[in-house]
Short mmCIF file of C-alpha atoms and ligand atoms in Angstrom, two decimals:
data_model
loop_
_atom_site.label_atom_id
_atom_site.label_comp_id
_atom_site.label_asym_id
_atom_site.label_seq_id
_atom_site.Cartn_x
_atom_site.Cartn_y
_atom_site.Cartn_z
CA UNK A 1 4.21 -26.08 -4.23
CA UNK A 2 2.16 -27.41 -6.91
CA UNK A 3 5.13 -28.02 -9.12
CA UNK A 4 5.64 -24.10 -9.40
CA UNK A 5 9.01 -22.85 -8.62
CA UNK A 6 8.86 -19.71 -6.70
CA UNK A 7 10.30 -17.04 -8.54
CA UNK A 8 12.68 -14.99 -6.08
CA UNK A 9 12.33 -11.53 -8.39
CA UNK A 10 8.69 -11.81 -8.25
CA UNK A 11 8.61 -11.81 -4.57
CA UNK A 12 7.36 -14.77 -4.50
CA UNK A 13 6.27 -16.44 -1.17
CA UNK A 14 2.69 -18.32 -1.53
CA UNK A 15 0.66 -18.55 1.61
CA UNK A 16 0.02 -22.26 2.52
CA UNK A 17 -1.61 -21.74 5.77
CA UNK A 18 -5.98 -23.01 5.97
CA UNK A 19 -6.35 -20.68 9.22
CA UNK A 20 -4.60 -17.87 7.98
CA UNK A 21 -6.07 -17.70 4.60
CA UNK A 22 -9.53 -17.57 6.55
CA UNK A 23 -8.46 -14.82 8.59
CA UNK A 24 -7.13 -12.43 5.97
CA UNK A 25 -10.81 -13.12 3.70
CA UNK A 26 -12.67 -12.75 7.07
CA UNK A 27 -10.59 -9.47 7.43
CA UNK A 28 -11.54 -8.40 3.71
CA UNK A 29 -15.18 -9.58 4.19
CA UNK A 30 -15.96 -9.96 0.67
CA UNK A 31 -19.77 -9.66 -0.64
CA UNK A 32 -21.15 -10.47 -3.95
CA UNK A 33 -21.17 -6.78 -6.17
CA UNK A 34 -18.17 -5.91 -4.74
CA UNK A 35 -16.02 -4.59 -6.99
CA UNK A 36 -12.80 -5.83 -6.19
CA UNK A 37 -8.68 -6.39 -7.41
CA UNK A 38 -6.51 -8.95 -6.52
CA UNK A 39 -2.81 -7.98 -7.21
CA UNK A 40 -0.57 -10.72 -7.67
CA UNK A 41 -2.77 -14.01 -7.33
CA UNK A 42 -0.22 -15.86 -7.93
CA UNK A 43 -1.32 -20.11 -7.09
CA UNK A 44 -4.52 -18.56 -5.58
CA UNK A 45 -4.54 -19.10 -2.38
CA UNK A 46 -6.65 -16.43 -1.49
CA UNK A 47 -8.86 -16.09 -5.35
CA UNK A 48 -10.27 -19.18 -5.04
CA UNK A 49 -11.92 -18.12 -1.49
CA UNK A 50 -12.45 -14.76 -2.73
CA UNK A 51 -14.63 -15.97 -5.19
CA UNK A 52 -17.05 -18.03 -3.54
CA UNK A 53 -17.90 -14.91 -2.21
CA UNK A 54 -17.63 -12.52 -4.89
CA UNK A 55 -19.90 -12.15 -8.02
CA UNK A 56 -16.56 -11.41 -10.14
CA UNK A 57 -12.97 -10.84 -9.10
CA UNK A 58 -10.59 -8.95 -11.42
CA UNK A 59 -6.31 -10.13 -10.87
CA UNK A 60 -3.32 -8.31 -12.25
CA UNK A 61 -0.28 -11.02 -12.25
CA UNK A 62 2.88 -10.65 -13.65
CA UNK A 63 4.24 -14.16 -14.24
CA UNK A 64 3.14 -15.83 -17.33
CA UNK A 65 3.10 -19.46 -15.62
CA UNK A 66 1.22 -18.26 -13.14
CA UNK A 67 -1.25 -16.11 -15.75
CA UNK A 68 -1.39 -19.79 -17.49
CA UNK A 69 -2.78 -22.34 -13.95
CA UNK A 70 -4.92 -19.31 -13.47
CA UNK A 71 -7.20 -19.92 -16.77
CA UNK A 72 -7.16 -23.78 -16.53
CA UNK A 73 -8.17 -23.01 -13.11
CA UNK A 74 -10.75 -20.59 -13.58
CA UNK A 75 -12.12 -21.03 -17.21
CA UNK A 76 -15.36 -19.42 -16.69
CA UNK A 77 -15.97 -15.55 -16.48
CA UNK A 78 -16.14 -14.65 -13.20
CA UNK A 79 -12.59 -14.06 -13.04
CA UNK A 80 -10.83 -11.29 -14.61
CA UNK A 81 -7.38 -11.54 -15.30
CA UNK A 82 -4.94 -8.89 -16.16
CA UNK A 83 -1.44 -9.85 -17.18
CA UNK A 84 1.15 -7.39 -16.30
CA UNK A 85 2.74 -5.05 -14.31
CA UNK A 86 0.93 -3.85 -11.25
CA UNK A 87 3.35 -0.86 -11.05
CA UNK A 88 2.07 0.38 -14.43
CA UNK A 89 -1.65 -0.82 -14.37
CA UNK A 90 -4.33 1.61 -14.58
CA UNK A 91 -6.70 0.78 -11.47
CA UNK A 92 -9.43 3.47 -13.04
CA UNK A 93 -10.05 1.73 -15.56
CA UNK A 94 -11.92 -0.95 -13.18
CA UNK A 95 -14.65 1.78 -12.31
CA UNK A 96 -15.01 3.50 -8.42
CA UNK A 97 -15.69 2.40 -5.24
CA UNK A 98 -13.22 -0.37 -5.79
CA UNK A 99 -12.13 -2.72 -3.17
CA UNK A 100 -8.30 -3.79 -3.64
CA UNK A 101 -6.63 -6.90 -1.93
CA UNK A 102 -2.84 -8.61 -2.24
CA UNK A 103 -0.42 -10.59 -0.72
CA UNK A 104 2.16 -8.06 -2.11
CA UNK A 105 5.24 -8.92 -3.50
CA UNK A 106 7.63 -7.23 -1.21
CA UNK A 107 10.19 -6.23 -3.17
CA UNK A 108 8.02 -3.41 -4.91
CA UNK A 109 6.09 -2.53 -1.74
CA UNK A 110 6.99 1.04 -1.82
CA UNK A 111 6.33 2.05 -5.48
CA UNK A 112 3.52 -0.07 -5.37
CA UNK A 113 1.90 1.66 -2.58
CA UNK A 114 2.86 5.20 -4.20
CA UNK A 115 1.19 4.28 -7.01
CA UNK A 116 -1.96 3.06 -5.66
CA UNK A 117 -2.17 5.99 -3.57
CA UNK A 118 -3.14 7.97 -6.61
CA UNK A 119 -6.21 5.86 -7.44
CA UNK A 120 -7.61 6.59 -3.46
CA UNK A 121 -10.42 8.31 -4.87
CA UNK A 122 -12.27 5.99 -6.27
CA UNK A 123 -11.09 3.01 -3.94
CA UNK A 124 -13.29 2.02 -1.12
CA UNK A 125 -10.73 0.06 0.87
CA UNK A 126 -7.06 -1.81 0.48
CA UNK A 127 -6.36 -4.72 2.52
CA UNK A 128 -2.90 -5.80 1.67
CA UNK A 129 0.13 -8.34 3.58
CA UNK A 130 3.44 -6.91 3.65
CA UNK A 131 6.55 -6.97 5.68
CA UNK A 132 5.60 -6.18 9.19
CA UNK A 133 8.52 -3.38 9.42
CA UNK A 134 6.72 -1.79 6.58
CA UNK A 135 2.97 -2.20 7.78
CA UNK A 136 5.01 -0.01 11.02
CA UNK A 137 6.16 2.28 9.09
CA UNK A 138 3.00 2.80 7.32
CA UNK A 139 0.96 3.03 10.62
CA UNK A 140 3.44 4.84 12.80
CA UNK A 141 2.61 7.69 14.72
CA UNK A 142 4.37 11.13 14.83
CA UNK A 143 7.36 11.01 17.40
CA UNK A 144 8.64 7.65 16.63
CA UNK A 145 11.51 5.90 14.75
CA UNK A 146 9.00 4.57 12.54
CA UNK A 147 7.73 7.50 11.21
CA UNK A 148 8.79 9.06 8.08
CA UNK A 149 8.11 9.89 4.67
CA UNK A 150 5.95 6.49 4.25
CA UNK A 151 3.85 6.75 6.84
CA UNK A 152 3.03 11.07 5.87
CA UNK A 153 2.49 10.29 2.12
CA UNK A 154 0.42 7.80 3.10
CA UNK A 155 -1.66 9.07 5.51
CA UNK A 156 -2.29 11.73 3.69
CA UNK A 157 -4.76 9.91 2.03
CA UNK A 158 -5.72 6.72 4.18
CA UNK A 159 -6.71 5.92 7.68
CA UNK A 160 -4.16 2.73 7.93
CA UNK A 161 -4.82 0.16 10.89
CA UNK A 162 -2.55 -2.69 11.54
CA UNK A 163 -4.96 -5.82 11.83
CA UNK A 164 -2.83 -8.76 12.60
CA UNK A 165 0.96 -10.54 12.12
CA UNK A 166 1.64 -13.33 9.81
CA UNK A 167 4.23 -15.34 11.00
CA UNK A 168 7.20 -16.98 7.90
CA UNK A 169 5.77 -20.66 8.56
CA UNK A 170 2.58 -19.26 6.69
CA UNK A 171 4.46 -19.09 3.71
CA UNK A 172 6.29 -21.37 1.05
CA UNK A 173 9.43 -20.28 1.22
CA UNK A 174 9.11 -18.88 4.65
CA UNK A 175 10.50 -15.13 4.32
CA UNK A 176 13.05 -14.77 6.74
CA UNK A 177 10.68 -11.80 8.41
CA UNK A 178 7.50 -11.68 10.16
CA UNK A 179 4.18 -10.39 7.43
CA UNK A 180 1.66 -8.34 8.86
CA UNK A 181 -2.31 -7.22 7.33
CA UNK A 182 -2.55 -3.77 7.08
CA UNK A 183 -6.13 -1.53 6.29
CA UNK A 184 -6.26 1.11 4.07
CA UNK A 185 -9.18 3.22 3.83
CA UNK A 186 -9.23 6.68 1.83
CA UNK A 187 -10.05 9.63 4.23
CA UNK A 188 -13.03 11.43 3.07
CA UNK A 189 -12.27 14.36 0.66
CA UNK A 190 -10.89 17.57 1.94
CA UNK A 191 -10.42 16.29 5.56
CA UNK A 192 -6.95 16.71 4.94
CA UNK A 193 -6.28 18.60 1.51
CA UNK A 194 -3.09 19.57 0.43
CA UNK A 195 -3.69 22.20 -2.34
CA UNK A 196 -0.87 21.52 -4.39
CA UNK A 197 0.37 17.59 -4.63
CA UNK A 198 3.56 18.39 -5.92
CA UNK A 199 4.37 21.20 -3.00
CA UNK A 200 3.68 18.54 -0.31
CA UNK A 201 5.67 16.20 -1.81
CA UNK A 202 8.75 18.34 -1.72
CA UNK A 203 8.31 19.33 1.49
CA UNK A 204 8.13 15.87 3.08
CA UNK A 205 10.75 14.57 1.53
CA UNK A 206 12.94 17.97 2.53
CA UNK A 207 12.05 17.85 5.24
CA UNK A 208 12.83 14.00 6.45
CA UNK A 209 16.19 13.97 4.06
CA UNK A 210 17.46 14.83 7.67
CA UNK A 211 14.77 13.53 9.82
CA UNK A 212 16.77 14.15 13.17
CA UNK A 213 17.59 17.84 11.98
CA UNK A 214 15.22 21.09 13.29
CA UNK A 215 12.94 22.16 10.58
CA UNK A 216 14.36 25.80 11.05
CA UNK A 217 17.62 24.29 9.00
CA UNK A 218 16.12 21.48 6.90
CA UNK A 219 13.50 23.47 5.55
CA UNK A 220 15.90 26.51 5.18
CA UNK A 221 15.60 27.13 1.44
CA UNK A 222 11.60 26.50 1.72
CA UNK A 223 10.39 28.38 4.78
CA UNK A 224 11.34 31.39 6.86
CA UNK A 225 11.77 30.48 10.36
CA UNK A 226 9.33 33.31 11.61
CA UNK A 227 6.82 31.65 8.93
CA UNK A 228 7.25 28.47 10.39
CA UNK A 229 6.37 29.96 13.55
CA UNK A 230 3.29 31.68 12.30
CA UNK A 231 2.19 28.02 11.46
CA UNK A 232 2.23 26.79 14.28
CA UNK A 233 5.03 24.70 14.02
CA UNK A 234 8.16 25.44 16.73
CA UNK A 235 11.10 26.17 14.56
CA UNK A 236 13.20 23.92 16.49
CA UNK A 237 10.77 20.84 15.85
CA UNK A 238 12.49 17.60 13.69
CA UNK A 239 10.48 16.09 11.05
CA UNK A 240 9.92 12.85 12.86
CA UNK A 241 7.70 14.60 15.56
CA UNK A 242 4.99 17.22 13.66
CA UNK A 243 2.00 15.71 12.73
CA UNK A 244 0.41 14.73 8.62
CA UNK A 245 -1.79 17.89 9.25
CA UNK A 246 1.15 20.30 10.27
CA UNK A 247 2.77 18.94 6.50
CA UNK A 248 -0.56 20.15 4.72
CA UNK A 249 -0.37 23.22 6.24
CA UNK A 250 3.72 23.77 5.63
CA UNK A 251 2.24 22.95 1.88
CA UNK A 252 -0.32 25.26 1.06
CA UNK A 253 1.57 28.22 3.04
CA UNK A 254 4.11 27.54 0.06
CA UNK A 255 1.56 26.70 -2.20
CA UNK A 256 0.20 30.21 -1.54
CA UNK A 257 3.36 31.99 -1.57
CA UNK A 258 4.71 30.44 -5.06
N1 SAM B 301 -1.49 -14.26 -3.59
C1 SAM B 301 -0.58 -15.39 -3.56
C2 SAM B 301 -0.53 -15.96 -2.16
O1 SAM B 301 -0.97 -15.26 -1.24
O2 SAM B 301 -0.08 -17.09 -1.99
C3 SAM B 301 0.83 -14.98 -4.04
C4 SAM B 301 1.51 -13.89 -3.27
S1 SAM B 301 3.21 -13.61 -3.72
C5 SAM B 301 3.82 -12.85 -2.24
C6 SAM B 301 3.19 -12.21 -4.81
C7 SAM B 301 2.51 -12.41 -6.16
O3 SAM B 301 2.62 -11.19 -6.91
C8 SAM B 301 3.09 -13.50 -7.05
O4 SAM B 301 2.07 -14.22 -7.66
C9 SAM B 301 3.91 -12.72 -8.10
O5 SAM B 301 4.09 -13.40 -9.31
C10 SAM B 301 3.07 -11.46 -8.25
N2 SAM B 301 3.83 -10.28 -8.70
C11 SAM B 301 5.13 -9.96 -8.45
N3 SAM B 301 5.46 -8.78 -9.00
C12 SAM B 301 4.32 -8.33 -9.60
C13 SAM B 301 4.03 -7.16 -10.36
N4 SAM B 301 4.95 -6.20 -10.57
N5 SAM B 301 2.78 -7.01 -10.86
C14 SAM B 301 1.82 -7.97 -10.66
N6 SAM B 301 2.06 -9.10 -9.93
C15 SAM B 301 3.28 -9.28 -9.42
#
């Protein structure tokens, strides 16, 4: 692999496939003017294509080898690169409208997406690779095992689409799972608007601490039963079956009644 040696606590699995490298920038469809991130660029396997599309590309890498091949590779300026921690970076400093891309490393896919969530704002769109479990989860509709406190947080704030699987052979080292492409793209202010961020938070993760539990008991200490009710939402309903919009509500009613 170039004479890098993938780093296991970076997550590291570098995509070595032609055709799927095409499909995920096809997916992205990148246009000079974009503004756009790359997180984790690692031996650029999807940079270099980026760019021949893009104007300027900005990266945010943690490894310092890595950080290194990048400016041999790329000396001039169209390339932006950002050494650190993706987990702490501050995405608004890049500007709005912003168009983010990764093969993520897996082993911070959760906090990573929690954190990005909080830039949706001023992000156009996210197209990112993860495990395909996750991508699930993410995408999953109310009523299934899949969905849970991933897919309502984020949700919340993006229309997510699965696009396609990447199988381990893709990959050096293969992962021992199956990748899939996911789209992310920020629903349009107020279409769902949970009044108080913190409030929703709580009550999603209350309320799927004991996902196969009715709502009348989990959310005991939150919500009166008749409340619930008055919602809309049958007392004896689990968390895994009401809907992203019937959390919003459930929020602002305790939003309101703080
Ligand atoms: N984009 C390359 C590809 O598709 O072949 C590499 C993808 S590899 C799965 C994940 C990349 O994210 C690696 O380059 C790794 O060093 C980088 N990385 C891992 N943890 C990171 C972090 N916390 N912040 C920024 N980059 C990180």
């Amino acid at each position: 692999m170039k004479d890098h040696l993938p780093r296991k606590r970076f997550g590291q699995n570098f995509l070595n496939s032609p055709g799927v490298i095409r499909k995920i920038v096809a997916a992205i469809a990148p246009r000079p003017g974009d503004l756009m991130v790359e997180i984790g660029p690692g031996l650029a396997a999807l940079t270099e294509p980026l760019l021949q599309a893009l104007d300027r590309l900005h990266v945010v890498e943690i490894d310092r080898d890595l950080i290194a091949r990048l400016k041999q590779q790329f000396p001039g300026d169209s390339l932006t690169i950002h050494e650190g921690d993706a987990l702490e970076f501050d995405f608004a400093t890049l500007g709005a409208d912003l168009r983010v891309v990764g093969n993520l490393p897996y082993n911070i896919s959760t906090p990573l997406l929690f954190h990005l969530a909080t830039f949706a704002d001023r992000v156009r769109d996210m197209h990112f690779m993860l495990q395909k479990e996750v991508v699930d989860r993410m995408a999953a509709a109310p009523g299934g095992g899949d969905y849970g406190r991933l897919s309502v947080m984020l949700q919340y704030r993006f229309h997510i689409e699965r696009l396609f699987i990447v199988p381990p052979g893709a990959f050096t080292p293969a992962p021992k799972v199956d990748s899939a492409i996911v789209r992310l793209i920020p629903r349009p202010a107020m279409e769902l608007n949970a009044i108080d961020a913190e409030c929703f938070s709580r009550v999603v993760t209350t309320a799927f601490s004991q996902r196969r539990k009715m709502l009348r008991n989990t959310l005991r200490d939150l919500i009166a039963e008749p409340a619930l009710a008055a919602l809309g939402i049958a007392p004896t309903a689990r968390a895994e079956t009401i809907a992203v919009a019937d959390y919003v509500r459930l929020a602002n009613a305790l939003a309101a009644g703080k």
